[in-house]
Amino acid sequence: MNQDELKRLVGQAAADYVQQNVASGAVIGVGTGSTANCFIDALAAIKDRYRGAVSSSEASTARLRAHGIAVLDLNEVDNLPVYVDGADEIDAQGHMIKGGGGALTREKIVASIAREFVCVVDASKLVPVLGAFPLPVEVIPMAQAAVTRALAAQGGAPALRRTADGKPYLTDNGNVILDWSGLQIEDPVALETRVNQIPGVVTVGLFAQRGADICLMGTPQGVQRATYRA
């Protein structure tokens, strides 16, 4: 199977997991990106079981609504039984790099109130050490230069993310993203804490303090499941 087929396979597996483990009438947390899109497409077949979804991006909101799935504001929801999202990298402890699609802050907010984080990836995303994928850092625009210097002082090479026409990429929140390359992240929890303390940083795309509880990984042999937290 190619990568797109693996993503569809794991997206369907996530929808099956939700159907088997989440009571009807619940609200489902939904992430952003190509694998999350496959989950949204599969979720559409069982949408009548659930009250709706909370979305982590404008793009996912549009896809959910196109399937006739109600999208609720997070402020209207007391709790989420599950949050399903992809990752750019995941390690053997369930720590992740996320934010390649630019939705890291909203993803982290939604994940923070979910009882269970189900990560959906293809096997190429499993790594022994995080950092080959550039680490996204969402930054308030006026702090771009200051944060760039602060990150560079710790090693690696932070660079402003740009659109295809060369303009600064802006998140749904109106902020910029620095993609921090050249890292080997031996202690993801410590780095997440340290970067989040830099003035001007909105959040860093390390999901280590609140990592995945379960990973559903698409492989040529089928979907493999890893559990990190009881």
Coordinates of N, CA and C in Angstrom, one line a residue:
M1 N 0.8 -1.2 0.0 CA 0.0 0.0 0.0 C 0.9 1.3 0.0
N2 N 0.4 2.3 -0.7 CA 1.2 3.5 -0.7 C 0.7 4.3 0.6
Q3 N 1.3 5.5 0.7 CA 1.1 6.3 2.0 C -0.3 6.7 2.1
D4 N -0.9 7.1 1.0 CA -2.3 7.6 1.0 C -3.3 6.4 1.4
E5 N -3.0 5.2 0.9 CA -3.8 4.1 1.3 C -3.6 3.7 2.8
L6 N -2.4 3.9 3.3 CA -2.2 3.6 4.7 C -2.9 4.6 5.6
K7 N -3.0 5.9 5.1 CA -3.7 6.9 5.9 C -5.2 6.6 5.9
R8 N -5.7 6.2 4.8 CA -7.2 5.8 4.7 C -7.4 4.6 5.6
L9 N -6.5 3.7 5.6 CA -6.7 2.5 6.5 C -6.7 2.9 8.0
V10 N -5.8 3.7 8.4 CA -5.8 4.1 9.8 C -6.9 5.1 10.1
G11 N -7.3 5.9 9.2 CA -8.5 6.7 9.4 C -9.7 5.9 9.7
Q12 N -9.9 4.9 8.9 CA -11.1 4.0 9.2 C -10.9 3.2 10.5
A13 N -9.7 2.8 10.9 CA -9.5 2.2 12.1 C -9.8 3.1 13.3
A14 N -9.5 4.4 13.2 CA -9.8 5.3 14.2 C -11.3 5.5 14.4
A15 N -12.0 5.6 13.2 CA -13.5 5.7 13.3 C -14.1 4.4 14.0
D16 N -13.5 3.2 13.6 CA -14.0 2.0 14.3 C -13.7 2.0 15.8
Y17 N -12.6 2.6 16.1 CA -12.2 2.7 17.6 C -13.2 3.6 18.3
V18 N -13.5 4.7 17.7 CA -14.5 5.6 18.3 C -15.8 5.0 18.5
Q19 N -16.3 4.3 17.4 CA -17.6 3.6 17.5 C -17.7 2.6 18.6
Q20 N -16.6 1.9 18.8 CA -16.5 0.8 19.8 C -16.3 1.3 21.2
N21 N -15.7 2.5 21.4 CA -15.3 2.9 22.7 C -15.9 4.2 23.2
V22 N -16.6 4.9 22.3 CA -17.2 6.2 22.7 C -18.7 6.1 22.7
A23 N -19.4 6.5 23.8 CA -20.8 6.4 23.8 C -21.5 7.3 22.9
S24 N -22.7 6.9 22.4 CA -23.5 7.7 21.5 C -23.9 9.0 22.2
G25 N -24.0 10.0 21.4 CA -24.4 11.3 22.0 C -23.2 12.2 22.4
A26 N -22.0 11.6 22.3 CA -20.8 12.4 22.7 C -20.3 13.3 21.7
V27 N -19.4 14.2 22.0 CA -18.7 15.1 21.1 C -17.3 14.6 20.9
I28 N -16.9 14.6 19.6 CA -15.6 14.0 19.3 C -14.6 15.1 19.0
G29 N -13.4 15.1 19.5 CA -12.4 16.0 19.2 C -11.7 15.6 17.9
V30 N -11.5 16.5 17.0 CA -10.9 16.2 15.7 C -9.8 17.1 15.3
G31 N -8.7 16.4 14.9 CA -7.5 17.2 14.6 C -7.4 17.7 13.1
T32 N -6.2 17.9 12.7 CA -6.0 18.6 11.4 C -4.9 17.9 10.6
G33 N -5.0 17.8 9.3 CA -4.0 17.2 8.5 C -4.6 16.1 7.6
S34 N -3.7 15.5 6.8 CA -4.2 14.5 5.8 C -4.7 13.3 6.4
T35 N -4.1 12.8 7.5 CA -4.6 11.6 8.1 C -5.8 11.9 8.9
A36 N -5.9 13.1 9.6 CA -7.1 13.5 10.3 C -8.3 13.6 9.3
N37 N -8.0 14.0 8.0 CA -9.0 14.1 7.0 C -9.6 12.8 6.7
C38 N -8.7 11.7 6.7 CA -9.2 10.4 6.4 C -10.1 9.9 7.6
F39 N -9.8 10.3 8.8 CA -10.7 10.0 9.9 C -12.0 10.7 9.8
I40 N -12.0 12.0 9.4 CA -13.2 12.7 9.2 C -14.1 12.0 8.2
D41 N -13.5 11.6 7.1 CA -14.3 10.9 6.0 C -14.9 9.7 6.5
A42 N -14.1 8.9 7.3 CA -14.7 7.7 7.9 C -15.7 7.9 9.0
L43 N -15.5 9.0 9.7 CA -16.5 9.4 10.8 C -17.8 9.7 10.2
A44 N -17.9 10.2 9.0 CA -19.1 10.6 8.4 C -20.2 9.5 8.3
A45 N -19.7 8.2 8.2 CA -20.6 7.1 8.1 C -21.3 6.8 9.4
I46 N -20.8 7.3 10.6 CA -21.4 7.1 11.9 C -21.8 8.4 12.6
K47 N -21.9 9.4 11.8 CA -22.1 10.8 12.4 C -23.4 10.9 13.2
D48 N -24.4 10.1 12.8 CA -25.7 10.2 13.6 C -25.6 9.6 15.0
R49 N -24.5 8.9 15.3 CA -24.3 8.4 16.7 C -23.9 9.5 17.6
Y50 N -23.4 10.6 17.1 CA -22.7 11.6 17.9 C -23.3 13.0 17.8
R51 N -23.2 13.8 18.9 CA -23.7 15.1 18.9 C -23.0 16.0 17.9
G52 N -21.8 15.8 17.7 CA -21.0 16.6 16.8 C -19.5 16.5 17.1
A53 N -18.7 17.5 16.7 CA -17.3 17.5 16.8 C -16.8 18.9 17.3
V54 N -15.6 18.9 17.9 CA -14.9 20.1 18.1 C -13.7 20.0 17.2
S55 N -13.4 21.0 16.5 CA -12.4 21.0 15.4 C -11.2 21.9 15.8
S56 N -10.0 21.4 15.4 CA -8.8 22.2 15.7 C -8.3 23.1 14.6
S57 N -9.1 23.3 13.6 CA -8.7 24.2 12.5 C -9.9 24.6 11.6
E58 N -9.7 25.7 10.9 CA -10.7 26.1 10.0 C -10.9 25.1 8.8
A59 N -9.8 24.5 8.4 CA -9.8 23.5 7.4 C -10.6 22.2 7.8
S60 N -10.4 21.7 9.0 CA -11.1 20.6 9.5 C -12.6 20.9 9.7
T61 N -12.8 22.1 10.2 CA -14.2 22.6 10.3 C -15.0 22.5 9.0
A62 N -14.3 23.0 7.9 CA -15.0 23.0 6.6 C -15.2 21.5 6.2
R63 N -14.3 20.6 6.4 CA -14.5 19.3 6.0 C -15.6 18.6 6.8
L64 N -15.6 18.8 8.1 CA -16.6 18.2 8.9 C -18.0 18.7 8.4
R65 N -18.2 20.0 8.2 CA -19.5 20.5 7.8 C -19.9 20.0 6.4
A66 N -18.9 19.8 5.6 CA -19.2 19.3 4.2 C -19.8 17.9 4.3
H67 N -19.5 17.2 5.4 CA -20.0 15.8 5.6 C -21.3 15.9 6.4
G68 N -21.8 17.1 6.8 CA -23.0 17.2 7.6 C -22.8 16.9 9.1
I69 N -21.5 17.1 9.5 CA -21.2 16.9 11.0 C -21.2 18.2 11.6
A70 N -22.0 18.3 12.7 CA -22.1 19.6 13.4 C -20.7 19.9 14.1
V71 N -20.3 21.2 14.0 CA -19.1 21.6 14.7 C -19.4 22.5 15.8
L72 N -19.0 22.2 17.0 CA -19.3 23.0 18.2 C -18.1 23.8 18.6
D73 N -18.4 24.9 19.2 CA -17.3 25.7 19.8 C -16.9 25.0 21.1
L74 N -15.5 25.0 21.3 CA -15.0 24.3 22.5 C -15.6 24.9 23.8
N75 N -15.9 26.2 23.8 CA -16.5 26.8 25.0 C -17.9 26.2 25.3
E76 N -18.5 25.5 24.4 CA -19.8 24.9 24.6 C -19.7 23.5 25.1
V77 N -18.5 23.0 25.3 CA -18.3 21.6 25.6 C -17.6 21.4 26.9
D78 N -18.1 20.6 27.8 CA -17.5 20.4 29.1 C -16.3 19.5 29.1
N79 N -16.5 18.4 28.2 CA -15.4 17.4 28.2 C -15.5 16.7 26.8
L80 N -14.4 16.1 26.5 CA -14.3 15.3 25.3 C -13.8 13.9 25.7
P81 N -14.5 12.9 25.3 CA -14.0 11.5 25.6 C -12.8 11.1 24.8
V82 N -12.6 11.7 23.6 CA -11.5 11.3 22.7 C -11.2 12.5 21.8
Y83 N -9.9 12.6 21.5 CA -9.4 13.5 20.5 C -8.5 12.6 19.5
V84 N -8.8 12.7 18.2 CA -8.2 11.9 17.2 C -7.4 12.9 16.3
D85 N -6.1 12.7 16.1 CA -5.3 13.6 15.3 C -4.0 12.8 14.9
G86 N -3.4 13.3 13.8 CA -2.2 12.8 13.3 C -1.0 13.4 14.0
A87 N 0.2 13.1 13.5 CA 1.5 13.6 14.0 C 2.5 13.6 12.9
D88 N 3.4 14.5 13.0 CA 4.5 14.6 12.0 C 5.6 13.6 12.4
E89 N 5.8 13.4 13.7 CA 6.7 12.4 14.2 C 6.1 11.9 15.6
I90 N 6.3 10.6 15.9 CA 6.0 10.0 17.2 C 7.1 9.1 17.6
D91 N 7.4 9.1 18.9 CA 8.4 8.2 19.4 C 7.8 7.0 20.2
A92 N 8.6 6.2 20.8 CA 8.1 5.0 21.4 C 7.4 5.3 22.8
Q93 N 7.5 6.5 23.3 CA 6.8 6.9 24.5 C 5.5 7.7 24.2
G94 N 5.2 7.8 23.0 CA 4.0 8.6 22.6 C 4.2 10.1 22.6
H95 N 5.4 10.6 22.7 CA 5.7 12.0 22.5 C 5.7 12.3 21.0
M96 N 5.2 13.5 20.6 CA 5.0 13.8 19.2 C 5.5 15.2 18.9
I97 N 5.9 15.3 17.6 CA 6.0 16.6 16.9 C 4.7 16.8 16.1
K98 N 4.1 18.0 16.2 CA 2.9 18.3 15.5 C 3.0 19.7 15.0
G99 N 2.2 20.1 14.0 CA 2.2 21.5 13.6 C 2.6 21.7 12.2
G100 N 2.9 20.6 11.4 CA 3.3 20.7 10.0 C 2.2 21.4 9.2
G101 N 0.9 21.2 9.7 CA -0.2 21.8 9.0 C -0.6 23.2 9.6
G102 N 0.2 23.6 10.6 CA 0.0 25.0 11.1 C -1.0 25.1 12.2
A103 N -1.6 24.0 12.7 CA -2.7 24.1 13.7 C -2.3 23.7 15.1
L104 N -1.0 23.8 15.4 CA -0.5 23.3 16.7 C -1.2 23.8 17.9
T105 N -1.4 25.1 17.9 CA -2.0 25.7 19.1 C -3.4 25.2 19.4
R106 N -4.3 25.3 18.4 CA -5.6 24.8 18.6 C -5.6 23.3 18.9
E107 N -4.7 22.5 18.2 CA -4.6 21.1 18.5 C -4.3 20.9 19.9
K108 N -3.3 21.6 20.4 CA -2.9 21.4 21.8 C -4.0 21.8 22.8
I109 N -4.8 22.8 22.5 CA -5.9 23.2 23.3 C -7.0 22.1 23.4
V110 N -7.4 21.6 22.2 CA -8.4 20.6 22.2 C -7.9 19.3 22.9
A111 N -6.7 18.9 22.6 CA -6.1 17.7 23.2 C -6.1 17.8 24.7
S112 N -5.9 19.1 25.2 CA -5.7 19.2 26.7 C -7.0 18.9 27.5
I113 N -8.1 18.9 26.9 CA -9.4 18.6 27.6 C -9.9 17.3 27.3
A114 N -9.3 16.5 26.4 CA -9.7 15.2 26.0 C -9.2 14.2 27.0
R115 N -10.1 13.2 27.3 CA -9.7 12.2 28.2 C -8.7 11.2 27.6
E116 N -8.8 11.1 26.3 CA -7.9 10.2 25.5 C -7.5 10.8 24.2
F117 N -6.2 10.7 24.0 CA -5.6 11.2 22.7 C -5.3 10.0 21.9
V118 N -5.9 9.8 20.7 CA -5.7 8.7 19.8 C -4.9 9.3 18.6
C119 N -3.6 8.9 18.5 CA -2.8 9.4 17.4 C -2.9 8.5 16.2
V120 N -3.1 9.0 15.0 CA -3.3 8.2 13.8 C -2.2 8.6 12.8
V121 N -1.3 7.6 12.5 CA -0.2 7.9 11.6 C 0.0 6.7 10.7
D122 N 0.8 6.9 9.7 CA 1.4 5.8 8.9 C 2.8 5.5 9.5
A123 N 3.3 4.3 9.2 CA 4.5 3.8 9.9 C 5.7 4.7 9.7
S124 N 5.7 5.6 8.6 CA 6.9 6.5 8.4 C 7.1 7.5 9.5
K125 N 6.0 7.7 10.3 CA 6.1 8.8 11.3 C 6.7 8.3 12.6
L126 N 7.0 7.0 12.8 CA 7.6 6.5 14.0 C 9.1 6.7 13.9
V127 N 9.6 7.3 15.0 CA 11.1 7.6 15.0 C 11.7 7.3 16.3
P128 N 13.0 6.9 16.4 CA 13.6 6.6 17.7 C 13.8 7.9 18.5
V129 N 14.1 9.0 17.8 CA 14.4 10.3 18.5 C 13.7 11.4 17.7
L130 N 12.9 12.2 18.3 CA 12.2 13.3 17.6 C 13.2 14.4 17.2
G131 N 12.9 15.0 16.0 CA 13.7 16.2 15.6 C 14.1 16.2 14.2
A132 N 14.0 15.1 13.4 CA 14.3 15.1 12.0 C 13.3 16.0 11.3
F133 N 12.0 16.0 11.7 CA 11.0 16.9 11.2 C 11.2 18.2 11.9
P134 N 11.3 19.3 11.2 CA 11.5 20.6 11.8 C 10.4 20.9 12.8
L135 N 10.8 21.3 14.0 CA 9.8 21.6 15.1 C 9.1 22.9 14.9
P136 N 7.8 22.9 14.8 CA 7.1 24.2 14.6 C 6.9 24.9 15.9
V137 N 7.1 26.2 15.9 CA 6.9 27.1 17.1 C 6.0 28.3 16.6
E138 N 4.8 28.4 17.2 CA 3.9 29.5 16.8 C 4.3 30.7 17.6
V139 N 4.4 31.8 17.0 CA 5.0 33.0 17.6 C 4.1 34.2 17.3
I140 N 3.9 35.1 18.2 CA 3.3 36.4 18.0 C 4.2 37.2 17.0
P141 N 3.6 37.8 16.0 CA 4.5 38.4 14.9 C 5.5 39.4 15.4
M142 N 5.2 40.2 16.4 CA 6.2 41.2 16.9 C 7.4 40.6 17.5
A143 N 7.2 39.3 18.0 CA 8.3 38.7 18.7 C 9.1 37.8 17.8
Q144 N 8.9 37.8 16.5 CA 9.5 36.8 15.6 C 11.1 36.9 15.7
A145 N 11.6 38.0 15.6 CA 13.1 38.1 15.6 C 13.7 37.7 17.0
A146 N 13.0 38.2 18.0 CA 13.5 37.8 19.4 C 13.4 36.4 19.7
V147 N 12.3 35.7 19.2 CA 12.2 34.3 19.5 C 13.2 33.5 18.6
T148 N 13.4 34.0 17.4 CA 14.4 33.3 16.5 C 15.7 33.3 17.1
R149 N 16.1 34.4 17.7 CA 17.4 34.5 18.4 C 17.5 33.6 19.6
A150 N 16.4 33.5 20.4 CA 16.4 32.7 21.6 C 16.5 31.2 21.2
L151 N 15.8 30.8 20.1 CA 15.8 29.4 19.7 C 17.2 29.1 19.2
A152 N 17.8 29.9 18.3 CA 19.1 29.7 17.7 C 20.2 29.5 18.8
A153 N 20.0 30.2 19.9 CA 21.0 30.2 21.0 C 21.0 28.8 21.6
Q154 N 20.0 28.0 21.4 CA 19.9 26.6 22.0 C 20.4 25.6 21.0
G155 N 20.7 26.0 19.7 CA 21.2 25.1 18.7 C 20.1 25.0 17.6
G156 N 20.5 24.3 16.5 CA 19.6 24.2 15.4 C 19.4 25.5 14.7
A157 N 18.4 25.5 13.7 CA 18.3 26.6 12.8 C 16.8 26.9 12.7
P158 N 16.3 27.9 13.4 CA 14.8 28.3 13.2 C 14.7 29.2 12.0
A159 N 13.6 28.9 11.2 CA 13.4 29.7 10.0 C 11.9 30.0 9.9
L160 N 11.6 31.2 9.4 CA 10.2 31.6 9.3 C 9.5 30.8 8.2
R161 N 8.4 30.2 8.5 CA 7.6 29.5 7.5 C 7.0 30.5 6.5
R162 N 7.1 30.2 5.2 CA 6.5 31.0 4.2 C 5.6 30.3 3.3
T163 N 4.7 31.0 2.7 CA 3.8 30.4 1.7 C 4.5 30.2 0.4
A164 N 3.8 29.6 -0.6 CA 4.4 29.3 -1.9 C 4.8 30.6 -2.6
D165 N 4.1 31.7 -2.3 CA 4.5 33.0 -3.0 C 5.4 33.8 -2.1
G166 N 6.0 33.2 -1.1 CA 7.1 33.9 -0.3 C 6.6 34.7 0.8
K167 N 5.3 34.8 1.1 CA 4.8 35.6 2.2 C 4.9 34.8 3.5
P168 N 5.0 35.5 4.6 CA 4.9 34.7 5.9 C 3.6 33.9 6.0
Y169 N 3.8 32.7 6.4 CA 2.6 31.8 6.6 C 1.9 32.3 7.9
L170 N 0.6 32.5 7.9 CA -0.1 32.9 9.1 C -1.0 31.8 9.5
T171 N -1.1 31.5 10.8 CA -2.0 30.5 11.4 C -3.4 31.0 11.4
D172 N -4.3 30.1 11.8 CA -5.7 30.5 11.9 C -5.8 31.6 13.0
N173 N -4.8 31.7 13.9 CA -4.8 32.7 15.0 C -4.2 34.0 14.6
G174 N -3.7 34.1 13.3 CA -3.0 35.3 12.9 C -1.6 35.4 13.3
N175 N -1.0 34.3 13.7 CA 0.4 34.3 14.1 C 1.3 33.7 13.1
V176 N 2.7 33.8 13.3 CA 3.6 33.2 12.4 C 4.2 31.9 13.0
I177 N 4.8 31.1 12.1 CA 5.4 29.9 12.6 C 6.9 29.9 12.3
L178 N 7.8 29.6 13.3 CA 9.2 29.3 13.0 C 9.3 27.8 13.0
D179 N 9.9 27.3 11.9 CA 10.3 25.8 11.8 C 11.7 25.7 12.2
W180 N 11.9 24.9 13.3 CA 13.2 24.8 14.0 C 13.8 23.5 13.6
S181 N 14.8 23.5 12.7 CA 15.4 22.3 12.1 C 16.8 22.0 12.8
G182 N 17.3 20.8 12.6 CA 18.6 20.5 13.1 C 18.6 20.0 14.5
L183 N 17.5 19.5 15.0 CA 17.4 19.1 16.4 C 17.5 17.6 16.6
Q184 N 18.0 17.2 17.7 CA 17.8 15.8 18.2 C 17.2 16.0 19.6
I185 N 16.0 15.7 19.8 CA 15.3 16.0 21.0 C 15.3 14.8 22.0
E186 N 16.3 14.8 22.9 CA 16.5 13.7 23.8 C 15.5 13.8 25.0
D187 N 15.1 15.0 25.3 CA 14.2 15.2 26.5 C 13.0 16.1 26.0
P188 N 12.0 15.5 25.4 CA 10.9 16.3 24.8 C 10.2 17.1 25.9
V189 N 9.9 16.6 27.0 CA 9.2 17.2 28.1 C 9.9 18.5 28.5
A190 N 11.2 18.4 28.7 CA 12.0 19.6 29.2 C 12.1 20.6 28.1
L191 N 12.2 20.2 26.8 CA 12.3 21.2 25.8 C 11.0 21.9 25.6
E192 N 9.9 21.2 25.7 CA 8.6 21.8 25.6 C 8.4 22.9 26.6
T193 N 8.8 22.5 27.9 CA 8.7 23.5 29.0 C 9.5 24.7 28.7
R194 N 10.7 24.5 28.3 CA 11.7 25.6 28.1 C 11.2 26.6 26.9
V195 N 10.8 26.0 25.8 CA 10.4 26.9 24.7 C 9.1 27.6 25.0
N196 N 8.2 27.0 25.7 CA 6.9 27.7 26.0 C 7.2 28.8 27.0
Q197 N 8.3 28.9 27.6 CA 8.6 30.0 28.6 C 9.2 31.2 27.9
I198 N 9.5 31.1 26.6 CA 10.1 32.2 25.9 C 9.0 33.3 25.6
P199 N 9.2 34.5 26.0 CA 8.2 35.5 25.7 C 7.9 35.7 24.2
G200 N 6.7 35.7 23.8 CA 6.3 35.7 22.4 C 5.9 34.4 21.8
V201 N 6.3 33.3 22.4 CA 5.9 32.0 22.0 C 4.5 31.7 22.4
V202 N 3.6 31.4 21.4 CA 2.3 31.0 21.8 C 2.3 29.5 22.2
T203 N 2.8 28.6 21.4 CA 3.1 27.3 21.8 C 4.1 26.6 20.9
V204 N 4.7 25.6 21.4 CA 5.6 24.8 20.6 C 4.9 23.5 20.2
G205 N 5.3 23.0 19.0 CA 4.6 21.8 18.5 C 5.2 20.5 19.1
L206 N 5.7 20.5 20.3 CA 6.0 19.3 21.0 C 4.8 18.9 21.9
F207 N 4.3 17.7 21.7 CA 3.2 17.1 22.5 C 3.8 16.0 23.3
A208 N 4.5 16.5 24.4 CA 5.2 15.5 25.3 C 4.6 15.5 26.7
Q209 N 4.3 16.7 27.2 CA 3.7 16.7 28.5 C 2.3 16.1 28.5
R210 N 1.6 16.3 27.3 CA 0.4 15.6 27.1 C 0.5 14.9 25.7
G211 N 1.1 13.7 25.8 CA 1.4 13.0 24.6 C 0.2 12.1 24.2
A212 N 0.4 11.2 23.3 CA -0.7 10.3 22.9 C -0.9 9.2 24.0
D213 N -2.2 8.8 24.1 CA -2.5 7.7 24.9 C -2.5 6.4 24.1
I214 N -2.9 6.5 22.9 CA -2.9 5.3 22.0 C -2.4 5.8 20.6
C215 N -1.7 4.9 19.9 CA -1.4 5.2 18.5 C -1.9 4.1 17.7
L216 N -2.6 4.5 16.6 CA -3.1 3.5 15.6 C -2.2 3.8 14.4
M217 N -1.3 2.8 14.0 CA -0.3 3.0 13.0 C -0.6 2.1 11.8
G218 N -0.7 2.8 10.6 CA -1.0 2.0 9.4 C 0.3 1.4 8.9
T219 N 0.4 0.1 8.7 CA 1.6 -0.5 8.1 C 1.1 -1.4 7.0
P220 N 2.0 -1.9 6.1 CA 1.6 -2.8 5.1 C 1.0 -4.1 5.6
Q221 N 1.3 -4.4 6.9 CA 0.7 -5.6 7.5 C -0.7 -5.3 8.2
G222 N -1.1 -4.1 8.1 CA -2.4 -3.7 8.7 C -2.1 -2.7 9.8
V223 N -3.2 -2.4 10.5 CA -3.1 -1.4 11.6 C -2.5 -2.0 12.9
Q224 N -1.5 -1.4 13.4 CA -0.9 -1.8 14.6 C -1.2 -0.8 15.7
R225 N -1.5 -1.3 16.9 CA -1.9 -0.4 18.0 C -0.9 -0.4 19.1
A226 N -0.5 0.7 19.6 CA 0.4 0.9 20.7 C -0.3 1.7 21.8
T227 N -0.2 1.3 23.0 CA -0.8 2.0 24.2 C 0.3 2.5 25.1
Y228 N 0.2 3.8 25.4 CA 1.3 4.4 26.2 C 0.9 4.7 27.6
R229 N -0.4 4.9 27.8 CA -0.9 5.3 29.1 C -2.2 4.6 29.3
A230 N -2.4 4.0 30.6 CA -3.6 3.3 30.9 C -4.8 4.2 30.9

